[in-house]
C-alpha cells in the first residue's frame, strides 16, 4: 500500500493556548480549513467532518486534546487518511503550529502524483496562513476576540 506524508509549520502571533483554542473552534474552522471540508462538533472534544474534495464525499472524525494543544483526525471506517495539528509555545508570546497529513491507499495524494502532491502542500500552507490571519484578527480585537 502506498503512503504519502505531508507536513507544514507556521509561526503564530499568540501563545499556544490562544492559538489552539482558535484552531479547535469548530464554529469557526471554516475560516481557515480548505473550503471543501465541513466540521461540526458531536460531543465535547469530538467532531465529525465531511470532505467533498475531488467530487467524493468522505467522512471523518476529529478528537481534541486541549491539555496537549493537539487535534487528531482521520477517515471514518478506513485508514486511508489521518492527520494531526500540534501547537507549541515559542519565545516572545508566539507559538508554532505543525500540521501533518497521511494519505494511504488509492487516493491521488497517496500515489505521489505531482499535481496531487502540489495541491496538498499548497492547501497546507494556505490553511496555516489563514489560521495565522484568524489568530491575528481575533487577538487584535478588544477583549482578545
Short mmCIF file of C-alpha atoms in Angstrom, two decimals:
data_model
loop_
_atom_site.label_atom_id
_atom_site.label_comp_id
_atom_site.label_asym_id
_atom_site.label_seq_id
_atom_site.Cartn_x
_atom_site.Cartn_y
_atom_site.Cartn_z
CA UNK A 1 0.00 0.00 0.00
CA UNK A 2 1.40 3.37 -0.99
CA UNK A 3 1.60 6.16 1.55
CA UNK A 4 2.49 9.83 1.35
CA UNK A 5 3.15 12.15 4.26
CA UNK A 6 2.78 15.92 4.13
CA UNK A 7 3.79 18.37 6.84
CA UNK A 8 3.94 22.15 7.19
CA UNK A 9 4.53 24.55 10.05
CA UNK A 10 3.98 28.23 10.71
CA UNK A 11 4.72 30.69 13.48
CA UNK A 12 1.61 32.23 15.01
CA UNK A 13 1.26 35.67 16.65
CA UNK A 14 -0.05 34.38 20.02
CA UNK A 15 0.74 31.80 22.69
CA UNK A 16 -0.14 28.13 22.19
CA UNK A 17 -3.28 28.15 24.37
CA UNK A 18 -4.84 31.01 22.40
CA UNK A 19 -3.83 29.54 19.03
CA UNK A 20 -5.12 26.09 19.94
CA UNK A 21 -8.45 27.48 21.16
CA UNK A 22 -8.90 29.28 17.83
CA UNK A 23 -7.76 26.29 15.74
CA UNK A 24 -10.02 23.87 17.63
CA UNK A 25 -13.13 26.06 17.49
CA UNK A 26 -15.47 24.01 15.28
CA UNK A 27 -17.76 27.04 14.82
CA UNK A 28 -15.01 28.99 13.02
CA UNK A 29 -12.81 26.25 11.49
CA UNK A 30 -14.31 27.04 8.08
CA UNK A 31 -12.36 30.31 8.16
CA UNK A 32 -9.01 28.52 7.92
CA UNK A 33 -9.61 24.96 6.66
CA UNK A 34 -9.75 24.20 2.93
CA UNK A 35 -13.17 25.16 1.58
CA UNK A 36 -14.27 21.60 0.83
CA UNK A 37 -14.12 20.50 4.50
CA UNK A 38 -17.11 20.98 6.81
CA UNK A 39 -16.68 20.27 10.54
CA UNK A 40 -19.33 20.05 13.25
CA UNK A 41 -18.95 19.13 16.91
CA UNK A 42 -20.81 16.00 18.04
CA UNK A 43 -19.65 15.93 21.69
CA UNK A 44 -17.12 17.89 23.75
CA UNK A 45 -13.73 17.25 22.16
CA UNK A 46 -15.17 15.16 19.30
CA UNK A 47 -16.23 16.37 15.86
CA UNK A 48 -17.27 14.90 12.54
CA UNK A 49 -16.10 16.20 9.19
CA UNK A 50 -17.19 15.85 5.60
CA UNK A 51 -14.60 16.32 2.85
CA UNK A 52 -16.06 16.94 -0.60
CA UNK A 53 -12.72 17.20 -2.41
CA UNK A 54 -12.43 15.72 -5.88
CA UNK A 55 -16.21 15.16 -6.04
CA UNK A 56 -16.02 12.41 -3.40
CA UNK A 57 -17.61 12.84 -0.01
CA UNK A 58 -15.52 11.31 2.75
CA UNK A 59 -16.45 11.38 6.40
CA UNK A 60 -14.02 11.66 9.27
CA UNK A 61 -13.74 12.08 12.99
CA UNK A 62 -11.67 14.61 14.91
CA UNK A 63 -10.56 14.44 18.55
CA UNK A 64 -9.36 17.44 20.52
CA UNK A 65 -6.79 17.24 23.33
CA UNK A 66 -6.73 20.76 24.79
CA UNK A 67 -4.30 19.81 27.57
CA UNK A 68 -1.78 18.78 24.87
CA UNK A 69 -2.77 21.52 22.37
CA UNK A 70 -3.37 18.81 19.79
CA UNK A 71 -6.06 17.88 17.28
CA UNK A 72 -6.11 14.45 15.62
CA UNK A 73 -8.39 13.31 12.82
CA UNK A 74 -8.92 10.55 10.34
CA UNK A 75 -11.31 8.92 7.89
CA UNK A 76 -14.29 7.15 9.34
CA UNK A 77 -14.18 3.39 8.74
CA UNK A 78 -10.97 3.37 6.69
CA UNK A 79 -7.28 4.03 7.39
CA UNK A 80 -6.83 5.93 4.10
CA UNK A 81 -6.39 9.36 5.68
CA UNK A 82 -5.23 10.73 9.02
CA UNK A 83 -3.69 13.89 10.35
CA UNK A 84 -2.81 15.96 13.36
CA UNK A 85 -2.23 19.56 14.38
CA UNK A 86 0.12 20.43 17.25
CA UNK A 87 0.67 23.87 18.79
CA UNK A 88 3.80 24.62 20.84
CA UNK A 89 4.99 27.80 22.54
CA UNK A 90 7.89 29.87 21.27
CA UNK A 91 9.69 32.84 22.73
CA UNK A 92 8.11 36.26 22.86
CA UNK A 93 4.49 35.13 23.23
CA UNK A 94 4.39 33.41 19.83
CA UNK A 95 3.80 29.77 19.00
CA UNK A 96 4.28 27.29 16.19
CA UNK A 97 1.61 25.17 14.55
CA UNK A 98 2.61 21.96 12.80
CA UNK A 99 0.09 20.12 10.64
CA UNK A 100 0.81 16.59 9.43
CA UNK A 101 -1.27 14.66 6.89
CA UNK A 102 -1.01 10.96 5.96
CA UNK A 103 -2.64 9.60 2.81
CA UNK A 104 -2.81 5.85 2.11
CA UNK A 105 -4.42 3.61 -0.48
CA UNK A 106 -5.84 4.76 -3.79
CA UNK A 107 -6.12 8.49 -3.14
CA UNK A 108 -4.19 10.69 -5.59
CA UNK A 109 -2.28 12.24 -2.66
CA UNK A 110 -1.06 8.77 -1.64
CA UNK A 111 0.31 7.91 -5.05
CA UNK A 112 2.78 10.77 -5.18
CA UNK A 113 1.19 12.23 -8.32
CA UNK A 114 2.89 15.60 -8.71
CA UNK A 115 -0.33 17.57 -9.21
CA UNK A 116 -1.99 16.00 -6.14
CA UNK A 117 1.21 16.46 -4.13
CA UNK A 118 1.48 20.13 -5.11
CA UNK A 119 -2.21 20.65 -4.28
CA UNK A 120 -1.85 19.05 -0.81
CA UNK A 121 1.25 21.11 0.00
CA UNK A 122 -0.39 24.30 -1.29
CA UNK A 123 -3.56 23.71 0.77
CA UNK A 124 -1.49 23.03 3.90
CA UNK A 125 0.41 26.33 3.52
CA UNK A 126 -2.76 28.25 2.63
CA UNK A 127 -4.64 26.85 5.62
CA UNK A 128 -1.84 27.77 8.01
CA UNK A 129 -1.71 31.29 6.53
CA UNK A 130 -5.47 31.65 7.03
CA UNK A 131 -5.15 30.34 10.60
CA UNK A 132 -2.43 32.94 11.30
CA UNK A 133 -4.70 35.65 9.87
CA UNK A 134 -7.58 34.42 12.05
CA UNK A 135 -5.36 34.40 15.17
CA UNK A 136 -4.10 37.92 14.41
CA UNK A 137 -7.63 39.18 13.77
CA UNK A 138 -9.10 37.64 16.92
CA UNK A 139 -6.24 38.61 19.21
CA UNK A 140 -6.17 42.22 18.00
CA UNK A 141 -9.85 42.75 18.84
CA UNK A 142 -10.64 44.42 22.17
CA UNK A 143 -11.08 41.70 24.80
CA UNK A 144 -9.00 39.19 22.81
CA UNK A 145 -11.72 38.12 20.35
#
